[in-house]
Amino acid sequence: MPLTRQHAAFALRIIAVAVAYYAAAEAGLRLALVGNQVTPLWPPTGIGLACLLVLGLRTWPGITIGAFAVNIVIGPTPVAVAVIAAGNTLAPVCAYLLLKRVGFRRQLDRLTDALALVFLGAFAGMLVSATVGTTTLVAAGAVPAGRFWATWSVWWTGDAMGVLTVTPLVLVARTIRLPKPLNPLRVLEAVAMVAGVSLVSLFATVNSANLLFLVFPFLIWAALRFHLAGSVPCALIASAIVILAAARGFPAFAGLDLTAKMIVLQAFNGSVALTALIHATITAERDHARHAVDDACAQLAGAVTMLSEGRPLPSRVLDVVHQFESDSP
């Protein structure tokens, strides 16, 4: 490939990342509780980390461009905006490097991958953006020094929730393949599951009683039946509905001040994201283990048949037998 075409392809990737980051930011600002800025869920962090995991570390300038374009409108000064954009870039980059360090797999089919995404990608990586961003706002006079930790906690939890809800969604969306032919009952079950999550989330917010916990059976259902492809979208739907309900003062949030709303929302969003992610990966691991055992049993049964007929065993069957012997107590 000529060098100019390589440059053009790389530039297109950078632009695509910047556009995706900016679009996710605009969607996140629609969930703001105060002043189009205070939001408990910041999707661009999840988009940024997913782009690095899929497209590679070289696409980090796209995150910087997107972050600068978003913050230049709402930021205090151009210098502060540049520093905040740098922090918003360093956070997913650090998260990416931490995940790569522990052998993270984009398939998210192991519990270790889910735990790595939670503790390294979300909780640890997003410390960078929260610290840089909050410190910059305090230094620029946009936030009083006494509000540092309150602002920091909102920033950190919003970024972490973005990673926990959006990054798995992007990674899973790349691998989804619709079976052919489609099973009508399976499609009906998926539609009922999504409708159930949406209706229950809405019902829980229009009711003054604390009924948000009713969402969790649907998330577990989605994880058991559809793995991450079902649980992650349902978690995002539930979080978005509850955040919009809080922003519009639905009865479930009536009488709560901003701090109390943020605490309820972050507790709910974190619980929803962790429930969806952990249950789905555990279910996937269990299913993979069961398929491996079934395959081994089938090969061993074939080996017994071949031995009874006096035929030699192929090498692949011998490998299974030796593995079975080594695993036996």
C-alpha positions as a Markdown table, in Angstrom:
| # | Residue | x | y | z |
|---|---|---|---|---|
| 1 | Met | 0.0 | 0.0 | 0.0 |
| 2 | Pro | 1.4 | 3.4 | -0.9 |
| 3 | Leu | 2.5 | 5.6 | 2.0 |
| 4 | Thr | -0.2 | 8.2 | 1.1 |
| 5 | Arg | -3.0 | 5.7 | 1.3 |
| 6 | Gln | -1.7 | 4.6 | 4.7 |
| 7 | His | -1.7 | 8.2 | 5.9 |
| 8 | Ala | -5.2 | 8.7 | 4.6 |
| 9 | Ala | -6.5 | 5.5 | 6.3 |
| 10 | Phe | -4.9 | 6.6 | 9.6 |
| 11 | Ala | -6.4 | 10.1 | 9.3 |
| 12 | Leu | -9.8 | 8.6 | 8.7 |
| 13 | Arg | -9.5 | 6.5 | 11.8 |
| 14 | Ile | -8.5 | 9.6 | 13.8 |
| 15 | Ile | -11.5 | 11.5 | 12.4 |
| 16 | Ala | -13.8 | 8.6 | 13.1 |
| 17 | Val | -12.7 | 8.4 | 16.7 |
| 18 | Ala | -13.1 | 12.1 | 17.2 |
| 19 | Val | -16.6 | 12.1 | 15.7 |
| 20 | Ala | -17.6 | 9.1 | 17.8 |
| 21 | Tyr | -16.2 | 10.8 | 21.0 |
| 22 | Tyr | -18.0 | 14.0 | 20.2 |
| 23 | Ala | -21.3 | 12.3 | 19.4 |
| 24 | Ala | -21.1 | 10.3 | 22.6 |
| 25 | Ala | -20.4 | 13.5 | 24.6 |
| 26 | Glu | -23.5 | 15.2 | 23.1 |
| 27 | Ala | -25.6 | 12.2 | 24.1 |
| 28 | Gly | -24.1 | 12.4 | 27.6 |
| 29 | Leu | -24.9 | 16.0 | 28.0 |
| 30 | Arg | -28.5 | 15.2 | 27.3 |
| 31 | Leu | -28.4 | 13.3 | 30.6 |
| 32 | Ala | -27.1 | 16.3 | 32.6 |
| 33 | Leu | -28.8 | 17.1 | 35.9 |
| 34 | Val | -27.6 | 20.7 | 36.2 |
| 35 | Gly | -26.4 | 23.3 | 33.7 |
| 36 | Asn | -25.8 | 20.8 | 30.9 |
| 37 | Gln | -22.6 | 19.7 | 32.6 |
| 38 | Val | -23.3 | 17.7 | 35.8 |
| 39 | Thr | -24.0 | 14.2 | 34.4 |
| 40 | Pro | -23.7 | 10.8 | 36.3 |
| 41 | Leu | -22.9 | 9.0 | 33.0 |
| 42 | Trp | -20.2 | 10.2 | 30.6 |
| 43 | Pro | -20.3 | 7.9 | 27.5 |
| 44 | Pro | -17.2 | 9.4 | 25.7 |
| 45 | Thr | -14.8 | 7.7 | 28.2 |
| 46 | Gly | -16.3 | 4.3 | 27.2 |
| 47 | Ile | -16.1 | 5.2 | 23.5 |
| 48 | Gly | -12.5 | 6.3 | 23.9 |
| 49 | Leu | -11.3 | 3.2 | 25.6 |
| 50 | Ala | -13.2 | 1.0 | 23.2 |
| 51 | Cys | -11.6 | 2.8 | 20.2 |
| 52 | Leu | -8.1 | 2.2 | 21.7 |
| 53 | Leu | -8.9 | -1.5 | 22.3 |
| 54 | Val | -10.3 | -2.0 | 18.8 |
| 55 | Leu | -8.2 | 0.4 | 16.6 |
| 56 | Gly | -5.0 | 0.5 | 18.6 |
| 57 | Leu | -3.1 | 3.0 | 20.8 |
| 58 | Arg | -2.1 | 5.2 | 17.8 |
| 59 | Thr | -5.7 | 6.5 | 17.5 |
| 60 | Trp | -5.4 | 8.5 | 20.8 |
| 61 | Pro | -5.3 | 11.9 | 18.9 |
| 62 | Gly | -8.9 | 11.3 | 17.9 |
| 63 | Ile | -9.8 | 11.3 | 21.6 |
| 64 | Thr | -7.9 | 14.5 | 22.2 |
| 65 | Ile | -9.6 | 16.3 | 19.2 |
| 66 | Gly | -13.1 | 15.1 | 20.3 |
| 67 | Ala | -12.5 | 16.1 | 24.0 |
| 68 | Phe | -11.2 | 19.5 | 23.0 |
| 69 | Ala | -14.2 | 20.1 | 20.7 |
| 70 | Val | -16.6 | 19.2 | 23.4 |
| 71 | Asn | -15.0 | 21.2 | 26.2 |
| 72 | Ile | -14.2 | 24.3 | 24.3 |
| 73 | Val | -17.9 | 25.2 | 24.4 |
| 74 | Ile | -18.4 | 24.5 | 28.1 |
| 75 | Gly | -14.9 | 25.0 | 29.5 |
| 76 | Pro | -13.7 | 28.1 | 31.3 |
| 77 | Thr | -10.6 | 29.1 | 29.2 |
| 78 | Pro | -8.8 | 27.7 | 26.2 |
| 79 | Val | -5.8 | 26.7 | 28.3 |
| 80 | Ala | -8.0 | 24.9 | 30.8 |
| 81 | Val | -9.9 | 23.2 | 28.0 |
| 82 | Ala | -6.6 | 22.0 | 26.5 |
| 83 | Val | -5.5 | 20.6 | 29.9 |
| 84 | Ile | -8.8 | 18.9 | 30.5 |
| 85 | Ala | -8.7 | 17.4 | 27.0 |
| 86 | Ala | -5.2 | 16.1 | 27.8 |
| 87 | Gly | -6.6 | 14.5 | 31.0 |
| 88 | Asn | -9.5 | 13.0 | 29.1 |
| 89 | Thr | -7.0 | 11.4 | 26.7 |
| 90 | Leu | -4.6 | 10.2 | 29.3 |
| 91 | Ala | -7.4 | 8.4 | 31.2 |
| 92 | Pro | -8.4 | 5.9 | 28.5 |
| 93 | Val | -4.7 | 5.5 | 27.4 |
| 94 | Cys | -3.8 | 4.6 | 31.0 |
| 95 | Ala | -6.8 | 2.2 | 31.2 |
| 96 | Tyr | -5.7 | 0.7 | 27.9 |
| 97 | Leu | -2.2 | 0.1 | 29.0 |
| 98 | Leu | -3.3 | -1.4 | 32.3 |
| 99 | Leu | -5.7 | -3.8 | 30.6 |
| 100 | Lys | -3.0 | -4.8 | 28.1 |
| 101 | Arg | -0.6 | -5.4 | 31.0 |
| 102 | Val | -2.9 | -8.1 | 32.5 |
| 103 | Gly | -3.8 | -9.8 | 29.1 |
| 104 | Phe | -7.3 | -8.4 | 28.7 |
| 105 | Arg | -9.3 | -10.0 | 25.9 |
| 106 | Arg | -11.8 | -8.0 | 23.9 |
| 107 | Gln | -14.2 | -10.9 | 23.8 |
| 108 | Leu | -15.0 | -10.4 | 27.5 |
| 109 | Asp | -15.7 | -14.1 | 27.8 |
| 110 | Arg | -13.8 | -14.5 | 31.1 |
| 111 | Leu | -14.5 | -13.3 | 34.6 |
| 112 | Thr | -10.9 | -12.0 | 34.8 |
| 113 | Asp | -11.6 | -9.8 | 31.8 |
| 114 | Ala | -14.7 | -8.3 | 33.4 |
| 115 | Leu | -12.9 | -7.7 | 36.7 |
| 116 | Ala | -10.0 | -6.1 | 34.9 |
| 117 | Leu | -12.4 | -3.8 | 33.0 |
| 118 | Val | -14.1 | -2.8 | 36.3 |
| 119 | Phe | -11.0 | -2.2 | 38.5 |
| 120 | Leu | -8.3 | -1.2 | 36.0 |
| 121 | Gly | -10.3 | 0.2 | 33.1 |
| 122 | Ala | -13.0 | 2.1 | 35.0 |
| 123 | Phe | -12.0 | 2.6 | 38.6 |
| 124 | Ala | -8.2 | 3.0 | 38.2 |
| 125 | Gly | -7.9 | 4.5 | 34.7 |
| 126 | Met | -10.5 | 7.2 | 35.3 |
| 127 | Leu | -8.7 | 8.6 | 38.3 |
| 128 | Val | -6.5 | 10.4 | 35.9 |
| 129 | Ser | -9.3 | 12.4 | 34.1 |
| 130 | Ala | -11.1 | 13.2 | 37.3 |
| 131 | Thr | -7.9 | 14.4 | 39.0 |
| 132 | Val | -6.6 | 16.5 | 36.1 |
| 133 | Gly | -10.0 | 17.9 | 35.2 |
| 134 | Thr | -11.0 | 18.9 | 38.7 |
| 135 | Thr | -7.6 | 20.4 | 39.5 |
| 136 | Thr | -7.8 | 22.4 | 36.3 |
| 137 | Leu | -11.3 | 23.8 | 37.1 |
| 138 | Val | -10.2 | 24.8 | 40.6 |
| 139 | Ala | -7.0 | 26.4 | 39.3 |
| 140 | Ala | -9.1 | 28.3 | 36.7 |
| 141 | Gly | -11.5 | 29.5 | 39.3 |
| 142 | Ala | -14.5 | 27.7 | 37.7 |
| 143 | Val | -14.9 | 25.6 | 40.9 |
| 144 | Pro | -14.4 | 26.7 | 44.5 |
| 145 | Ala | -11.5 | 24.9 | 46.3 |
| 146 | Gly | -14.0 | 23.7 | 48.9 |
| 147 | Arg | -15.9 | 21.8 | 46.2 |
| 148 | Phe | -12.9 | 19.9 | 44.9 |
| 149 | Trp | -13.8 | 16.5 | 46.3 |
| 150 | Ala | -17.5 | 16.8 | 45.4 |
| 151 | Thr | -16.6 | 17.7 | 41.8 |
| 152 | Trp | -13.9 | 15.1 | 41.7 |
| 153 | Ser | -16.3 | 12.3 | 42.8 |
| 154 | Val | -18.9 | 13.3 | 40.3 |
| 155 | Trp | -16.3 | 13.4 | 37.5 |
| 156 | Trp | -14.7 | 10.1 | 38.5 |
| 157 | Thr | -18.0 | 8.2 | 38.9 |
| 158 | Gly | -19.4 | 9.6 | 35.6 |
| 159 | Asp | -16.3 | 8.5 | 33.7 |
| 160 | Ala | -16.2 | 5.1 | 35.3 |
| 161 | Met | -19.8 | 4.5 | 34.6 |
| 162 | Gly | -19.1 | 5.4 | 30.9 |
| 163 | Val | -16.5 | 2.7 | 30.7 |
| 164 | Leu | -18.6 | 0.1 | 32.5 |
| 165 | Thr | -21.7 | 0.6 | 30.3 |
| 166 | Val | -20.4 | 1.8 | 26.9 |
| 167 | Thr | -17.1 | 0.0 | 26.4 |
| 168 | Pro | -18.6 | -3.5 | 26.7 |
| 169 | Leu | -21.4 | -2.5 | 24.4 |
| 170 | Val | -19.0 | -1.4 | 21.7 |
| 171 | Leu | -16.8 | -4.5 | 22.1 |
| 172 | Val | -19.8 | -6.9 | 22.0 |
| 173 | Ala | -21.5 | -5.1 | 19.1 |
| 174 | Arg | -18.4 | -5.9 | 16.9 |
| 175 | Thr | -18.9 | -9.7 | 17.5 |
| 176 | Ile | -22.7 | -10.0 | 17.2 |
| 177 | Arg | -23.8 | -12.2 | 14.3 |
| 178 | Leu | -27.5 | -12.9 | 13.8 |
| 179 | Pro | -28.1 | -16.6 | 13.4 |
| 180 | Lys | -29.7 | -17.9 | 10.2 |
| 181 | Pro | -32.5 | -18.7 | 10.2 |
| 182 | Leu | -33.7 | -16.6 | 13.1 |
| 183 | Asn | -35.6 | -18.4 | 15.8 |
| 184 | Pro | -38.9 | -16.6 | 16.2 |
| 185 | Leu | -39.2 | -17.6 | 19.9 |
| 186 | Arg | -35.7 | -16.3 | 20.6 |
| 187 | Val | -36.5 | -13.0 | 18.9 |
| 188 | Leu | -39.8 | -12.7 | 20.9 |
| 189 | Glu | -37.9 | -13.4 | 24.1 |
| 190 | Ala | -35.3 | -10.6 | 23.3 |
| 191 | Val | -38.1 | -8.1 | 22.5 |
| 192 | Ala | -39.9 | -9.0 | 25.7 |
| 193 | Met | -36.7 | -8.7 | 27.7 |
| 194 | Val | -35.9 | -5.2 | 26.4 |
| 195 | Ala | -39.6 | -4.1 | 26.8 |
| 196 | Gly | -39.6 | -5.4 | 30.3 |
| 197 | Val | -36.5 | -3.5 | 31.3 |
| 198 | Ser | -37.8 | -0.3 | 29.8 |
| 199 | Leu | -41.3 | -0.6 | 31.3 |
| 200 | Val | -40.0 | -1.6 | 34.7 |
| 201 | Ser | -37.5 | 1.2 | 34.8 |
| 202 | Leu | -40.1 | 3.7 | 33.8 |
| 203 | Phe | -42.6 | 2.3 | 36.4 |
| 204 | Ala | -40.0 | 2.5 | 39.1 |
| 205 | Thr | -39.3 | 6.2 | 38.4 |
| 206 | Val | -42.9 | 7.4 | 38.1 |
| 207 | Asn | -43.7 | 5.7 | 41.5 |
| 208 | Ser | -42.8 | 7.4 | 44.7 |
| 209 | Ala | -41.9 | 4.1 | 46.3 |
| 210 | Asn | -38.3 | 2.9 | 46.0 |
| 211 | Leu | -38.8 | 0.2 | 43.3 |
| 212 | Leu | -35.6 | 0.5 | 41.3 |
| 213 | Phe | -34.5 | -2.9 | 42.4 |
| 214 | Leu | -37.2 | -4.5 | 40.1 |
| 215 | Val | -34.8 | -4.0 | 37.2 |
| 216 | Phe | -32.3 | -6.5 | 38.4 |
| 217 | Pro | -34.3 | -9.7 | 37.6 |
| 218 | Phe | -34.5 | -8.6 | 34.0 |
| 219 | Leu | -30.7 | -8.0 | 33.9 |
| 220 | Ile | -30.0 | -11.4 | 35.3 |
| 221 | Trp | -32.5 | -12.9 | 32.7 |
| 222 | Ala | -30.6 | -11.1 | 29.9 |
| 223 | Ala | -27.2 | -12.3 | 31.2 |
| 224 | Leu | -28.3 | -15.9 | 31.5 |
| 225 | Arg | -30.0 | -16.1 | 28.1 |
| 226 | Phe | -28.1 | -13.6 | 25.9 |
| 227 | His | -24.8 | -13.1 | 27.7 |
| 228 | Leu | -23.2 | -9.6 | 27.2 |
| 229 | Ala | -25.2 | -9.1 | 24.0 |
| 230 | Gly | -28.4 | -8.9 | 26.1 |
| 231 | Ser | -27.3 | -7.7 | 29.5 |
| 232 | Val | -25.1 | -4.7 | 28.5 |
| 233 | Pro | -27.8 | -3.0 | 26.3 |
| 234 | Cys | -30.4 | -3.6 | 29.0 |
| 235 | Ala | -28.1 | -2.1 | 31.6 |
| 236 | Leu | -27.6 | 1.0 | 29.4 |
| 237 | Ile | -31.4 | 1.3 | 28.8 |
| 238 | Ala | -32.1 | 1.1 | 32.5 |
| 239 | Ser | -29.5 | 3.7 | 33.4 |
| 240 | Ala | -30.5 | 6.1 | 30.7 |
| 241 | Ile | -34.2 | 6.0 | 31.7 |
| 242 | Val | -33.5 | 6.5 | 35.4 |
| 243 | Ile | -31.0 | 9.3 | 34.8 |
| 244 | Leu | -33.6 | 11.1 | 32.6 |
| 245 | Ala | -36.2 | 10.6 | 35.2 |
| 246 | Ala | -34.0 | 12.2 | 37.8 |
| 247 | Ala | -33.2 | 15.1 | 35.6 |
| 248 | Arg | -36.9 | 15.7 | 35.1 |
| 249 | Gly | -37.9 | 15.3 | 38.7 |
| 250 | Phe | -40.0 | 12.2 | 38.5 |
| 251 | Pro | -41.7 | 11.0 | 41.7 |
| 252 | Ala | -38.9 | 8.5 | 42.6 |
| 253 | Phe | -36.5 | 11.5 | 43.0 |
| 254 | Ala | -39.0 | 14.1 | 44.4 |
| 255 | Gly | -37.6 | 16.0 | 47.4 |
| 256 | Leu | -34.0 | 15.0 | 46.8 |
| 257 | Asp | -31.3 | 17.6 | 46.3 |
| 258 | Leu | -28.6 | 17.3 | 43.7 |
| 259 | Thr | -26.2 | 15.4 | 46.0 |
| 260 | Ala | -28.8 | 12.9 | 47.1 |
| 261 | Lys | -29.8 | 12.4 | 43.4 |
| 262 | Met | -26.2 | 11.8 | 42.4 |
| 263 | Ile | -25.7 | 9.3 | 45.2 |
| 264 | Val | -28.8 | 7.3 | 44.2 |
| 265 | Leu | -28.0 | 7.4 | 40.5 |
| 266 | Gln | -24.4 | 6.4 | 40.9 |
| 267 | Ala | -25.3 | 3.5 | 43.3 |
| 268 | Phe | -28.0 | 2.4 | 40.9 |
| 269 | Asn | -25.8 | 2.7 | 37.7 |
| 270 | Gly | -22.9 | 1.0 | 39.3 |
| 271 | Ser | -25.0 | -1.9 | 40.6 |
| 272 | Val | -26.7 | -2.3 | 37.2 |
| 273 | Ala | -23.4 | -2.2 | 35.3 |
| 274 | Leu | -21.7 | -4.7 | 37.6 |
| 275 | Thr | -24.7 | -7.0 | 37.7 |
| 276 | Ala | -24.9 | -7.1 | 33.9 |
| 277 | Leu | -21.2 | -7.5 | 33.3 |
| 278 | Ile | -20.3 | -10.0 | 36.0 |
| 279 | His | -23.4 | -12.3 | 35.5 |
| 280 | Ala | -22.9 | -12.3 | 31.7 |
| 281 | Thr | -19.2 | -13.2 | 31.9 |
| 282 | Ile | -19.7 | -15.9 | 34.5 |
| 283 | Thr | -22.5 | -17.4 | 32.4 |
| 284 | Ala | -20.2 | -17.3 | 29.3 |
| 285 | Glu | -17.4 | -19.0 | 31.2 |
| 286 | Arg | -19.8 | -21.7 | 32.4 |
| 287 | Asp | -21.2 | -22.3 | 28.9 |
| 288 | His | -17.7 | -22.5 | 27.4 |
| 289 | Ala | -16.6 | -25.0 | 30.1 |
| 290 | Arg | -19.7 | -27.1 | 29.5 |
| 291 | His | -19.1 | -27.2 | 25.8 |
| 292 | Ala | -15.5 | -28.2 | 26.4 |
| 293 | Val | -16.6 | -31.0 | 28.7 |
| 294 | Asp | -19.2 | -32.2 | 26.2 |
| 295 | Asp | -16.6 | -32.1 | 23.4 |
| 296 | Ala | -14.1 | -34.1 | 25.5 |
| 297 | Cys | -16.7 | -36.6 | 26.4 |
| 298 | Ala | -17.7 | -37.1 | 22.8 |
| 299 | Gln | -14.1 | -37.6 | 21.8 |
| 300 | Leu | -13.5 | -40.1 | 24.6 |
| 301 | Ala | -16.6 | -42.0 | 23.7 |
| 302 | Gly | -15.3 | -42.1 | 20.1 |
| 303 | Ala | -12.0 | -43.4 | 21.4 |
| 304 | Val | -13.7 | -46.2 | 23.3 |
| 305 | Thr | -15.5 | -47.2 | 20.2 |
| 306 | Met | -12.4 | -47.2 | 18.1 |
| 307 | Leu | -10.5 | -49.3 | 20.7 |
| 308 | Ser | -13.3 | -51.8 | 20.8 |
| 309 | Glu | -13.1 | -52.1 | 17.1 |
| 310 | Gly | -9.3 | -52.5 | 17.2 |
| 311 | Arg | -8.5 | -49.3 | 15.4 |
| 312 | Pro | -5.6 | -47.0 | 16.4 |
| 313 | Leu | -6.4 | -43.7 | 18.1 |
| 314 | Pro | -5.7 | -40.5 | 16.2 |
| 315 | Ser | -3.3 | -38.1 | 17.9 |
| 316 | Arg | -6.0 | -35.5 | 18.7 |
| 317 | Val | -7.9 | -38.1 | 20.6 |
| 318 | Leu | -4.8 | -39.2 | 22.5 |
| 319 | Asp | -4.2 | -35.6 | 23.5 |
| 320 | Val | -7.7 | -35.5 | 25.0 |
| 321 | Val | -7.1 | -38.7 | 26.9 |
| 322 | His | -3.8 | -37.5 | 28.2 |
| 323 | Gln | -5.3 | -34.2 | 29.3 |
| 324 | Phe | -8.2 | -36.1 | 31.0 |
| 325 | Glu | -5.7 | -38.3 | 32.8 |
| 326 | Ser | -3.6 | -35.3 | 34.0 |
| 327 | Asp | -6.7 | -33.4 | 35.2 |
| 328 | Ser | -8.0 | -36.5 | 37.2 |
| 329 | Pro | -7.2 | -36.6 | 40.9 |
